[in-house]
């Protein structure tokens, strides 16, 4: 079926372009004028202005380790996260907790816990798989460094980023 | 050797001509290349403002890297230096399939003509008695057309030598586009020669200083600051003297000439509404797709230098060159000579801003529309315009 496109009949002013060009110039001029006085600009100047307050509840940022209300590491070095990690970003070196330690009943804790942030894909599988609720994805997204070595988060950094998390956390409640 | 002998030698006419010409060329070239760099920055910044963005506003002078205490913040003006520097430091990569000799020749052919055009532009009246034109050529306007039509070779060669289909299409488009618009460009300035009686840009500007800019018909003839101070009553009669029926009647063909010349310059410099040779959406990057580094930068700077030379030509031909009403020329003192140079570059800068403003306002023409506008629109109008001017000059006094 033939489709008939009705071409509107243009007036002389429309055919000689100039009036509509002037109208267009007026529009862009108004935008220019407003933007010079810093009005109506939509750009967000990133490092100075951030949108952190508007991050969604379910945002998956950098993975971190948390300690509990007793000041104990929650991680028991079961290495499930190391095994599930798709890009193999996590490296754990477990150690036995000595007999005379207060938490010797836990038996194992990580001696070293490294997450290579150049490999991490922020999938959150480590958080999901962790039986002890020790690893959480937080809202830090700006992970930068000047070398590859700097981009590896060791145990200390991970605990510092993670902070303290108390009580039992159910999987899909607001604390996540 | 004593100093008197050297001064005497420097003042002999031909030596004087040589060293002043070299000095003028050196200063003008540096001024213009600086302005080209500034235009690239202005393009990015103004386009950002027009689109409600911010644009490059960070690069200043990194004094902390050089051991200073604080970086100097310049509203992003450091971008002027950083942009060419980045292109200069990149690898000058040559694809394996190109025709080497023409591939390297083409960018130079794009950059050189606009720089050569600067030679005949009167960028100031006079400074210490030296005329502020590098070459006071009596075929100045013809020289501009002859030289600027050479830049089509650069673009066409770039397209052909790249040995790749999209640059080739860009080169073909540019050759036909530039040749088409050269016609209306040349024809649209014929009325000016008929009115001013000269092809020399200096004489055209001098005519405008005496009789008013070619796009502005109302001009107090014989007005000066002395007259205003000593005989205020006579000022009114200067306005009367500058007003004639012929001058007002000539305004119509001159305005038509002005619009045609302006639009044709857009087409000649491959600026948007007419940037078909580098239509990104259709031709990847157009004729310079296969170029990188400084070779690409030469195309880039060549385009902006051509804009600048074109603006200079528009200013000299239609907008009174270095003159501004009630500002005396360089023969009244070196200060006024400098002011005249400033006025010229201020006018050129305003036109460059207009170029940028147009670019971010209008969408690109379709290729057949472009050709139709050139051949069926501007060409006959410019032709008829010559006859209208002739009739007015002959019958209206």
XYZ file of C-alpha atoms in Angstrom:
573
model
C 0.000 0.000 0.000
C 1.372 3.308 -0.990
C 1.870 5.705 1.858
C 1.068 9.287 0.927
C 3.076 11.836 2.866
C 1.444 15.217 2.765
C 4.079 17.849 2.212
C 2.954 21.103 3.802
C 3.010 24.060 1.462
C 5.719 26.394 2.687
C 5.265 30.115 2.713
C 7.855 32.399 1.134
C 9.335 33.245 4.534
C 9.770 29.551 5.300
C 11.278 28.827 1.914
C 14.009 31.456 2.162
C 15.223 29.974 5.505
C 16.304 33.252 7.070
C 13.402 33.915 9.495
C 13.569 30.414 10.946
C 17.350 30.661 11.189
C 16.942 33.848 13.210
C 14.359 32.145 15.443
C 16.809 29.278 16.028
C 19.597 31.706 16.814
C 17.363 33.397 19.377
C 16.750 30.077 21.141
C 20.433 29.165 21.386
C 21.273 32.737 22.400
C 18.905 32.493 25.347
C 20.487 29.234 26.455
C 23.953 30.780 26.113
C 22.931 33.829 28.107
C 21.458 31.760 30.927
C 24.414 29.354 31.038
C 26.986 32.169 31.228
C 25.278 33.378 34.417
C 25.388 29.810 35.712
C 21.656 29.223 35.439
C 20.021 26.161 33.965
C 23.272 24.189 33.732
C 22.630 20.471 34.073
C 26.253 19.338 34.420
C 27.289 18.049 37.836
C 30.924 18.945 38.636
C 31.889 15.467 39.755
C 34.551 15.427 42.429
C 33.121 18.518 44.117
C 29.449 17.656 43.651
C 28.300 14.123 44.259
C 25.026 12.342 44.180
C 25.817 10.100 47.153
C 22.670 11.065 49.073
C 20.557 9.769 46.192
C 22.204 6.360 45.888
C 19.546 3.635 46.021
C 19.230 1.305 49.017
C 20.315 -1.676 46.964
C 23.433 0.013 45.596
C 26.369 -2.372 45.275
C 29.664 -0.615 45.903
C 32.990 -1.903 47.139
C 32.948 -5.162 49.162
C 34.099 -4.762 52.780
C 34.528 -6.857 55.902
C 32.637 -6.040 59.101
C 33.308 -6.766 62.741
C 30.554 -7.550 65.249
C 29.416 -5.997 68.530
C 32.186 -7.744 70.466
C 34.899 -6.259 68.297
C 35.477 -9.685 66.736
C 36.002 -10.262 63.037
C 32.922 -11.897 61.673
C 34.915 -13.683 58.990
C 35.807 -17.278 59.844
C 37.976 -17.833 56.743
C 35.675 -20.477 55.269
C 36.817 -19.239 51.828
C 33.376 -19.601 50.242
C 33.624 -16.071 48.872
C 37.034 -16.820 47.417
C 35.607 -19.823 45.593
C 32.465 -18.125 44.321
C 34.154 -14.905 43.186
C 33.720 -14.912 39.369
C 36.777 -12.797 38.520
C 38.823 -14.371 41.343
C 39.450 -11.073 43.022
C 39.503 -12.465 46.565
C 42.533 -14.168 48.094
C 42.288 -15.512 51.662
C 45.019 -17.004 53.772
C 43.341 -18.681 56.779
C 44.955 -19.221 60.161
C 44.042 -21.162 63.280
C 42.985 -19.138 66.286
C 45.356 -20.021 69.158
C 44.008 -22.030 72.114
C 44.507 -19.274 74.640
C 42.533 -16.769 72.571
C 39.136 -15.651 73.829
C 37.537 -16.749 70.550
C 39.410 -20.027 70.189
C 36.045 -21.753 69.886
C 35.666 -20.151 66.389
C 38.804 -22.064 65.327
C 39.601 -20.172 62.108
C 40.107 -16.585 61.024
C 41.789 -14.989 58.046
C 45.445 -14.141 58.428
C 45.310 -12.244 55.168
C 42.224 -11.166 53.240
C 42.912 -9.380 49.958
C 40.360 -8.113 47.447
C 41.896 -6.972 44.189
C 39.728 -3.987 43.248
C 41.079 -3.950 39.702
C 39.367 -7.328 39.252
C 36.243 -6.950 41.380
C 33.091 -6.650 39.304
C 30.814 -5.619 42.193
C 28.484 -8.587 41.590
C 27.777 -9.142 45.281
C 28.077 -12.943 45.148
C 30.572 -12.859 48.065
C 28.017 -11.060 50.187
C 25.320 -13.507 49.204
C 27.388 -16.618 49.818
C 28.874 -15.587 53.185
C 27.407 -17.830 55.948
C 28.671 -15.557 58.723
C 27.410 -12.274 57.241
C 30.920 -10.922 57.359
C 31.279 -9.413 53.903
C 29.067 -6.598 52.688
C 28.955 -4.428 49.623
C 28.932 -0.795 50.764
C 28.262 2.397 48.905
C 31.881 3.354 48.140
C 32.259 3.490 44.379
C 35.239 5.767 43.868
C 38.062 3.280 44.374
C 41.220 4.793 42.925
C 44.930 4.274 43.254
C 48.179 5.213 41.584
C 49.459 1.643 41.266
C 48.148 -1.902 41.072
C 49.444 -2.554 44.583
C 47.368 0.341 45.880
C 44.258 -1.119 44.308
C 44.466 -4.286 46.415
C 42.432 -3.873 49.573
C 44.022 -5.815 52.411
C 42.333 -6.944 55.637
C 42.974 -3.708 57.470
C 41.481 -1.537 54.722
C 38.504 -3.826 54.372
C 37.693 -3.640 58.098
C 38.171 0.113 58.117
C 35.748 0.520 55.207
C 33.284 -1.974 56.655
C 33.034 -0.790 60.227
C 30.848 -2.533 62.810
C 27.649 -4.307 62.021
C 25.582 -5.696 64.895
C 22.903 -8.338 65.128
C 21.587 -10.807 62.634
C 20.828 -9.438 59.182
C 18.181 -11.084 57.105
C 18.905 -11.261 53.476
C 16.468 -8.756 51.984
C 15.689 -6.423 54.846
C 16.604 -2.770 54.669
C 20.081 -3.304 56.156
C 20.723 -5.964 53.575
C 80.442 49.994 13.223
C 78.632 52.809 14.906
C 74.934 52.907 15.574
C 74.269 55.770 13.182
C 75.478 53.661 10.284
C 73.225 50.756 11.263
C 70.240 53.034 11.714
C 70.958 54.616 8.373
C 71.115 51.183 6.776
C 67.850 50.139 8.400
C 66.202 53.301 7.103
C 67.110 52.820 3.458
C 63.769 52.146 1.735
C 64.209 48.529 0.627
C 65.850 47.382 3.864
C 63.136 49.175 5.816
C 60.499 47.390 3.762
C 62.093 44.003 4.344
C 62.531 44.163 8.081
C 59.170 45.774 8.780
C 57.497 43.134 6.605
C 59.248 40.361 8.484
C 58.318 41.899 11.804
C 54.688 42.386 10.752
C 54.466 38.827 9.402
C 55.959 37.379 12.565
C 53.657 39.292 14.889
C 50.527 38.715 12.801
C 51.209 34.999 12.396
C 51.692 34.508 16.120
C 48.676 36.627 16.928
C 46.525 34.679 14.500
C 47.711 31.237 15.590
C 47.048 32.249 19.187
C 43.594 33.413 18.180
C 43.005 30.117 16.338
C 43.840 28.232 19.514
C 41.539 30.521 21.463
C 38.771 29.906 18.935
C 39.039 26.161 19.443
C 38.631 26.743 23.163
C 35.764 29.185 22.586
C 34.091 26.635 20.335
C 34.115 24.055 23.116
C 33.044 26.483 25.802
C 30.308 28.261 23.836
C 28.919 24.999 22.518
C 28.751 23.780 26.108
C 26.886 26.880 27.239
C 24.448 26.634 24.357
C 23.725 23.030 25.354
C 23.364 23.885 29.068
C 26.670 22.244 29.920
C 29.793 23.685 31.528
C 32.563 22.797 29.087
C 36.288 22.628 29.787
C 36.753 24.772 32.884
C 39.572 23.098 34.815
C 42.899 23.411 33.037
C 44.936 26.284 34.413
C 48.657 26.567 34.958
C 49.855 23.625 37.094
C 52.266 25.597 39.252
C 52.332 22.889 41.914
C 53.950 20.514 39.419
C 56.717 23.044 38.807
C 57.387 23.564 42.496
C 54.997 26.454 43.069
C 52.613 26.849 45.958
C 49.278 27.152 44.185
C 47.829 26.277 40.792
C 46.686 29.234 38.725
C 43.024 28.962 37.835
C 42.216 30.367 34.400
C 38.578 29.340 33.772
C 39.900 26.527 31.600
C 42.006 28.759 29.363
C 44.913 26.353 29.842
C 43.042 24.089 27.443
C 44.335 26.381 24.684
C 47.857 25.089 25.296
C 46.986 21.558 26.317
C 44.879 20.654 23.268
C 47.582 21.260 20.622
C 50.249 19.850 22.946
C 48.381 16.567 23.251
C 48.091 16.302 19.470
C 51.751 17.224 19.067
C 52.900 14.492 21.440
C 50.831 11.681 19.950
C 52.297 9.137 17.596
C 52.063 10.254 13.988
C 50.608 7.005 12.745
C 50.401 6.308 9.033
C 48.060 3.491 7.961
C 49.637 0.883 5.687
C 47.276 1.350 2.764
C 47.708 5.072 2.144
C 49.532 6.832 -0.645
C 52.376 8.175 1.452
C 53.497 11.304 -0.380
C 50.033 12.848 -0.838
C 48.972 11.643 2.589
C 51.690 13.808 4.149
C 51.239 16.679 1.705
C 47.479 17.116 2.168
C 47.381 18.561 5.729
C 49.993 21.161 4.803
C 47.923 22.191 1.790
C 44.966 22.780 4.098
C 46.912 24.851 6.612
C 48.944 27.037 4.241
C 46.256 28.889 2.187
C 44.451 30.546 5.115
C 47.779 31.723 6.470
C 48.713 33.139 3.064
C 45.393 34.995 2.867
C 46.381 36.956 5.965
C 49.066 38.702 3.896
C 46.643 41.051 2.173
C 44.239 41.730 5.056
C 44.535 45.298 6.381
C 44.564 44.443 10.082
C 45.248 48.037 11.169
C 45.622 51.505 9.756
C 49.239 52.413 10.381
C 51.693 52.288 13.252
C 54.622 54.753 13.339
C 53.890 55.504 9.686
C 54.130 51.831 8.647
C 51.058 50.513 6.914
C 49.543 47.603 8.834
C 49.140 45.311 5.856
C 51.836 42.819 5.016
C 51.309 43.097 1.262
C 49.537 46.152 -0.130
C 48.442 44.221 -3.206
C 46.316 45.981 -5.813
C 44.583 42.685 -6.693
C 44.022 41.853 -3.027
C 40.556 40.347 -3.320
C 41.465 38.283 -6.370
C 44.491 37.042 -4.454
C 42.227 35.915 -1.609
C 39.982 33.963 -3.986
C 42.941 32.462 -5.826
C 44.680 31.310 -2.659
C 41.634 30.146 -0.725
C 40.515 27.981 -3.648
C 43.777 26.079 -3.242
C 42.649 24.638 0.082
C 40.215 22.396 -1.796
C 43.254 20.490 -3.070
C 44.337 19.680 0.455
C 40.974 18.204 1.382
C 40.500 16.340 -1.885
C 44.024 14.928 -1.739
C 43.493 13.858 1.866
C 40.370 11.982 0.826
C 42.045 10.354 -2.146
C 45.400 9.536 -0.563
C 43.753 7.902 2.458
C 42.688 5.044 0.186
C 39.545 4.476 2.181
C 35.943 4.943 1.127
C 34.641 7.422 3.689
C 37.483 9.933 3.394
C 37.148 9.582 -0.363
C 33.453 10.525 -0.215
C 34.346 13.469 2.008
C 36.996 14.652 -0.425
C 34.617 14.436 -3.373
C 31.903 16.299 -1.522
C 34.273 19.030 -0.484
C 35.641 19.584 -3.974
C 32.212 20.031 -5.551
C 30.939 22.080 -2.625
C 33.849 24.483 -2.554
C 33.898 24.954 -6.309
C 30.148 25.650 -6.345
C 30.291 28.212 -3.592
C 33.359 29.964 -4.960
C 31.160 31.196 -7.797
C 28.680 32.982 -5.581
C 31.539 34.094 -3.331
C 33.273 35.792 -6.248
C 30.107 37.228 -7.768
C 28.800 38.619 -4.497
C 31.768 40.968 -4.062
C 31.574 42.417 -7.588
C 29.152 45.180 -6.412
C 31.824 46.293 -3.963
C 34.350 46.773 -6.728
C 31.784 48.725 -8.711
C 31.143 51.041 -5.780
C 34.693 51.412 -4.459
C 36.415 51.179 -7.819
C 39.268 49.086 -6.499
C 40.358 45.526 -5.817
C 42.846 46.660 -3.216
C 41.596 45.790 0.262
C 43.331 48.831 1.729
C 41.527 51.134 -0.668
C 38.214 49.381 0.001
C 38.690 49.955 3.725
C 39.727 53.569 3.143
C 36.589 54.095 1.069
C 34.549 52.727 3.959
C 36.316 55.001 6.421
C 35.299 58.020 4.319
C 31.847 56.960 3.150
C 30.655 54.592 5.835
C 30.686 50.812 6.145
C 29.239 49.027 3.193
C 26.496 47.447 5.304
C 25.617 50.752 7.028
C 24.403 53.540 4.767
C 24.111 56.320 7.328
C 27.373 58.058 7.931
C 28.368 61.586 8.909
C 30.614 62.634 6.051
C 33.594 64.687 7.124
C 32.876 64.244 10.833
C 35.762 64.568 13.268
C 36.271 65.108 16.975
C 37.752 68.567 16.264
C 34.584 69.543 14.474
C 32.463 68.416 17.418
C 34.558 70.468 19.848
C 34.863 73.654 17.825
C 31.784 73.821 15.602
C 29.009 71.754 17.209
C 26.472 73.326 14.877
C 28.245 71.941 11.826
C 27.889 68.342 13.030
C 24.309 68.105 11.813
C 25.350 69.070 8.309
C 27.877 66.181 8.235
C 25.024 63.749 8.821
C 23.136 65.466 6.032
C 26.154 65.255 3.721
C 26.559 61.542 4.356
C 22.953 60.825 3.489
C 22.212 60.416 -0.196
C 19.539 58.557 -2.086
C 22.127 56.565 -3.992
C 23.775 55.395 -0.784
C 20.458 54.251 0.692
C 19.471 52.545 -2.547
C 22.832 50.766 -2.639
C 22.134 49.387 0.795
C 19.785 46.759 -0.653
C 22.239 45.070 -3.069
C 25.021 45.383 -0.520
C 22.996 43.630 2.160
C 22.207 40.855 -0.321
C 25.922 40.647 -1.156
C 26.759 40.521 2.518
C 24.395 37.629 3.256
C 25.569 35.662 0.204
C 29.227 36.275 1.016
C 28.745 35.314 4.656
C 26.922 32.079 3.843
C 29.413 31.195 1.107
C 32.274 31.665 3.562
C 30.501 29.131 5.802
C 30.452 26.723 2.884
C 34.043 27.479 1.912
C 35.351 26.798 5.392
C 33.273 23.604 5.758
C 31.474 24.894 8.822
C 28.197 23.437 10.009
C 25.169 23.877 8.146
C 27.583 22.983 5.299
C 30.116 20.617 6.886
C 29.276 17.735 4.563
C 32.924 16.788 3.885
C 33.248 15.762 7.528
C 29.684 14.726 8.265
C 30.395 12.492 11.255
C 27.139 10.580 11.148
C 27.598 9.568 7.529
C 31.324 9.562 6.843
C 32.917 8.498 10.149
C 35.269 11.513 10.300
C 35.151 12.672 6.698
C 38.325 13.426 4.809
C 40.551 13.258 7.894
C 39.371 9.865 9.155
C 42.760 8.216 8.538
C 44.783 10.998 10.126
C 46.175 11.192 13.627
C 48.336 13.417 15.753
C 49.786 16.611 14.250
C 48.591 15.743 10.751
C 45.047 15.780 12.086
C 45.789 18.920 14.062
C 46.822 20.673 10.858
C 43.392 19.922 9.360
C 41.765 21.083 12.546
C 43.777 24.284 12.863
C 43.508 24.846 9.107
C 39.735 24.887 9.391
C 39.853 27.453 12.159
C 42.536 29.512 10.417
C 40.309 29.526 7.332
C 37.439 30.745 9.501
C 39.663 33.492 10.805
C 40.893 34.504 7.353
C 37.306 34.426 6.072
C 36.144 36.601 8.961
C 39.012 38.974 8.199
C 37.856 39.190 4.603
C 34.234 39.836 5.650
C 35.338 42.519 8.091
C 37.544 44.224 5.508
C 35.002 44.049 2.710
C 31.748 44.820 4.473
C 32.250 45.870 8.074
C 34.701 48.718 7.691
C 37.945 46.865 8.448
C 39.850 48.473 11.289
C 37.588 51.504 11.441
C 34.998 52.418 14.015
C 32.963 55.626 13.823
C 34.646 58.603 15.505
C 37.923 56.740 16.147
C 40.832 58.392 14.281
C 43.356 56.341 12.311
C 47.024 55.662 13.030
C 48.265 58.949 11.560
C 47.008 60.666 14.742
C 49.419 58.759 16.984
C 50.659 55.243 17.688
C 47.984 54.753 20.358
C 45.218 55.138 17.798
C 47.122 52.776 15.493
C 47.037 50.113 18.224
C 43.367 50.837 18.894
C 42.639 50.277 15.205
C 44.378 46.889 15.282
C 42.353 46.016 18.368
C 39.139 47.048 16.642
C 39.943 44.811 13.681
C 40.567 41.788 15.880
C 37.516 42.559 18.004
C 35.351 42.526 14.882
C 36.987 39.292 13.707
C 36.421 37.699 17.119
C 32.758 38.680 17.115
C 32.370 37.111 13.679
C 34.131 33.963 14.891
C 31.679 33.802 17.777
C 28.902 34.144 15.218
C 30.390 31.204 13.285
C 30.356 29.129 16.471
C 26.869 30.277 17.390
C 25.558 29.240 13.953
C 27.272 25.868 14.234
C 25.429 24.929 17.410
C 22.101 26.252 16.157
C 21.531 24.867 12.674
C 21.357 21.242 11.547
C 23.345 20.105 8.520
C 21.972 20.605 5.005
C 21.301 17.594 2.865
C 23.726 17.366 -0.045
C 21.161 18.127 -2.764
C 19.824 21.037 -0.709
C 23.335 22.404 -0.457
C 23.860 22.223 -4.206
C 20.404 23.633 -4.887
C 21.037 26.563 -2.564
C 24.364 27.287 -4.219
C 23.432 26.944 -7.862
C 19.744 27.870 -7.928
C 19.722 30.307 -5.019
C 22.898 32.246 -4.533
C 24.377 32.092 -8.013
C 21.444 33.797 -9.844
C 20.803 36.217 -6.993
C 24.455 37.289 -6.936
C 24.378 37.677 -10.704
C 21.211 39.774 -10.613
C 22.666 41.753 -7.749
C 25.474 43.000 -9.995
C 22.958 44.392 -12.487
C 20.890 46.006 -9.750
C 24.012 47.719 -8.424
C 24.930 48.894 -11.895
C 21.467 50.334 -12.462
C 21.510 52.145 -9.128
C 24.976 53.560 -9.798
C 23.909 54.708 -13.244
C 20.469 56.195 -12.586
C 20.146 57.191 -8.927
C 22.330 60.061 -7.849
